[in-house]
Coordinates of C-alpha atoms in Angstrom, one line a residue:
M1 CA 24.2 10.7 -18.1
G2 CA 24.7 11.9 -15.2
E3 CA 25.0 10.1 -11.8
F4 CA 21.9 8.7 -10.5
S5 CA 21.2 8.8 -6.4
K6 CA 18.2 8.0 -4.1
E7 CA 18.2 11.8 -3.4
S8 CA 17.5 12.7 -6.8
C9 CA 14.3 10.9 -6.7
P10 CA 10.9 12.0 -5.5
S11 CA 10.9 8.9 -2.1
V12 CA 8.1 8.2 0.1
K13 CA 8.4 7.8 3.7
N14 CA 5.2 4.8 4.3
I15 CA 1.4 4.0 2.7
L16 CA -1.3 3.4 4.9
L17 CA -4.6 1.7 4.5
L18 CA -6.1 2.1 7.6
D19 CA -10.3 1.3 8.6
S20 CA -12.8 3.5 9.5
E21 CA -11.9 3.3 12.8
G22 CA -7.9 4.1 11.8
K23 CA -7.1 0.8 12.5
R24 CA -4.6 -1.1 10.3
V25 CA -6.0 -2.8 7.1
A26 CA -2.4 -2.7 5.6
V27 CA 0.8 -0.2 6.3
K28 CA 4.3 -0.3 4.6
Y29 CA 7.1 2.2 5.7
F30 CA 10.2 2.8 3.9
S31 CA 11.9 5.0 6.5
D32 CA 13.3 4.9 9.8
D33 CA 11.5 7.9 11.4
W34 CA 9.6 5.2 13.5
S35 CA 12.2 3.1 14.7
T36 CA 9.1 1.2 17.3
N37 CA 5.9 -0.4 16.4
A38 CA 4.6 1.5 19.3
S39 CA 5.5 4.8 17.4
K40 CA 4.2 3.7 14.0
L41 CA 1.0 2.9 15.7
T42 CA 1.1 6.5 17.6
F43 CA 1.5 8.0 14.3
E44 CA -1.0 6.4 12.1
K45 CA -3.8 6.9 15.1
S46 CA -2.6 11.0 14.5
V47 CA -2.7 11.2 11.0
F48 CA -5.7 9.7 11.0
T49 CA -7.3 11.9 13.9
K50 CA -6.1 14.4 12.1
T51 CA -8.0 13.9 8.7
L52 CA -11.0 12.3 10.1
K53 CA -13.3 15.1 10.0
T54 CA -12.3 16.4 6.2
N55 CA -14.7 15.5 3.2
A56 CA -11.7 13.7 1.0
R57 CA -14.2 11.2 -0.6
S58 CA -14.3 12.4 -4.1
E59 CA -10.7 13.9 -4.7
A60 CA -7.5 13.7 -2.6
E61 CA -6.4 15.8 0.1
V62 CA -2.9 17.0 1.4
T63 CA -2.2 18.2 4.3
L64 CA 1.3 19.0 6.4
F65 CA 1.1 16.9 9.7
D66 CA 4.7 16.7 11.7
G67 CA 7.2 17.5 8.9
Y68 CA 5.2 15.3 6.7
I69 CA 3.5 15.8 3.4
V70 CA 0.6 13.4 4.1
V71 CA -1.9 12.9 0.8
Y72 CA -5.3 11.0 1.5
K73 CA -8.5 9.6 0.4
F74 CA -11.6 7.9 1.7
I75 CA -13.3 5.2 -0.1
Q76 CA -15.9 3.5 1.5
D77 CA -14.7 2.6 4.9
L78 CA -10.7 2.5 4.2
H79 CA -8.9 5.5 4.6
F80 CA -5.2 5.7 1.7
F81 CA -2.9 8.0 2.6
V82 CA 0.6 8.1 1.2
V83 CA 3.3 9.9 3.9
A84 CA 6.4 11.8 2.5
G85 CA 9.0 14.0 3.5
D86 CA 8.2 17.8 3.3
D87 CA 10.6 18.3 0.9
E88 CA 8.7 16.3 -1.8
N89 CA 6.5 17.7 -4.7
E90 CA 2.8 16.9 -3.3
L91 CA 1.3 16.1 -6.9
I92 CA 3.9 13.5 -6.9
I93 CA 2.6 11.8 -4.1
A94 CA -0.5 12.8 -4.6
N95 CA 0.0 10.7 -8.1
V96 CA 1.5 8.1 -6.1
L97 CA -2.1 7.5 -3.8
Q98 CA -4.3 7.6 -6.7
G99 CA -2.2 5.1 -8.4
F100 CA -2.6 3.1 -5.0
S101 CA -6.5 3.6 -5.0
D102 CA -7.1 3.1 -8.2
S103 CA -5.1 -0.7 -8.4
V104 CA -7.2 -1.7 -5.6
G105 CA -10.2 -0.3 -7.1
L106 CA -9.2 -2.6 -9.8
L107 CA -8.1 -5.7 -8.1
L108 CA -11.1 -5.5 -6.0
R109 CA -13.2 -5.0 -8.7
G110 CA -14.8 -1.8 -7.3
D111 CA -15.6 -3.5 -3.7
V112 CA -13.2 -1.3 -2.0
E113 CA -14.3 -2.2 1.6
K114 CA -12.7 -3.5 4.5
R115 CA -14.1 -6.8 4.4
T116 CA -13.2 -7.4 1.0
A117 CA -9.5 -6.0 1.6
L118 CA -8.5 -8.1 4.3
E119 CA -10.1 -11.1 2.3
N120 CA -7.1 -10.0 -0.8
L121 CA -4.8 -8.8 1.8
D122 CA -1.7 -10.4 -0.1
M123 CA -2.8 -8.6 -3.3
I124 CA -3.1 -5.5 -1.8
L125 CA 0.7 -6.1 -0.6
L126 CA 2.1 -6.9 -3.9
C127 CA 0.0 -3.6 -5.2
I128 CA 2.6 -1.7 -2.4
D129 CA 5.5 -3.8 -3.7
E130 CA 4.6 -2.6 -7.3
I131 CA 4.0 1.1 -6.7
I132 CA 7.3 1.8 -4.1
D133 CA 10.3 -0.3 -3.6
G134 CA 12.8 1.1 -0.6
G135 CA 10.8 4.6 -0.4
I136 CA 11.3 5.2 -4.1
I137 CA 8.5 5.2 -6.4
L138 CA 8.3 2.2 -9.4
E139 CA 4.9 3.3 -11.0
T140 CA 2.0 5.1 -10.3
D141 CA -0.4 3.7 -13.1
A142 CA -2.9 1.7 -11.9
N143 CA -3.8 -0.6 -15.2
I144 CA 0.1 -1.7 -15.0
I145 CA 0.2 -2.2 -11.2
A146 CA -3.0 -4.2 -11.6
G147 CA -1.7 -6.1 -14.2
K148 CA 1.3 -6.8 -12.4
V149 CA -0.2 -8.3 -9.0
A150 CA -3.1 -9.9 -10.9
S151 CA -0.7 -11.8 -13.1
N152 CA 1.5 -12.7 -10.1
A153 CA -1.7 -13.9 -8.4
V154 CA -2.4 -16.2 -10.8
D155 CA 1.1 -17.2 -12.0
G156 CA 2.4 -20.1 -9.7
S157 CA 5.7 -19.9 -12.0
A158 CA 7.4 -17.5 -9.7
P159 CA 10.1 -18.7 -7.8
F160 CA 9.4 -20.2 -4.2
S161 CA 11.4 -17.2 -2.8
E162 CA 8.9 -14.8 -4.0
Q163 CA 5.8 -16.6 -4.1
T164 CA 2.9 -14.8 -1.2
I165 CA 2.7 -17.3 1.8
S166 CA -0.7 -18.1 0.0
Q167 CA 0.9 -18.8 -3.3
A168 CA 3.8 -20.6 -1.5
L169 CA 1.5 -22.9 0.5
A170 CA -0.8 -23.7 -2.5
T171 CA 2.2 -25.0 -4.4
A172 CA 3.7 -26.3 -1.8
R173 CA 0.6 -28.5 -1.8
E174 CA 0.4 -29.0 -5.5
H175 CA 3.8 -30.6 -5.0
F176 CA 3.0 -32.9 -2.3
A177 CA 0.0 -34.5 -4.1
R178 CA 2.1 -34.9 -6.9
S179 CA 4.4 -37.1 -4.8
L180 CA 1.7 -39.0 -3.2
L181 CA 0.2 -40.0 -6.9
K182 CA 3.4 -41.3 -7.9

């Protein structure tokens, strides 16, 4: 067995889900290339502006932007982006994008639009966590990703430290209600 190193794995710099005006819906950065929130917002706005005039509705598009590979796709009023270094394989990054957009579609039951995405933001953020960890690609199969996210959303038995805020509040409410009934 050869040694495993982070450099030998395909990696992602960030994953962005923006609305039709270029504003954040869900974003996650895995690189220090953008050290401040202002630089992140500037990058998001410029990527959005560069890709706005393209027709990435049916197929994912690939572009090189500021030394990064940007793979993107638009569904309804949501714009999905996966950004990687220019030395990464575009097909692998496109596969990550497809897994992300398809799993979001499955979790939102085909109603992929900003309003529904914001109502289910916890599941979208869990989805990103299931796909990528620290920039390393873990999974790209939409069915597996959606299945893990859905089971986490339903299963309240996850350790408290690994629960989303809404799950943690629901668990706390249950414990509080039980203590009142005793």
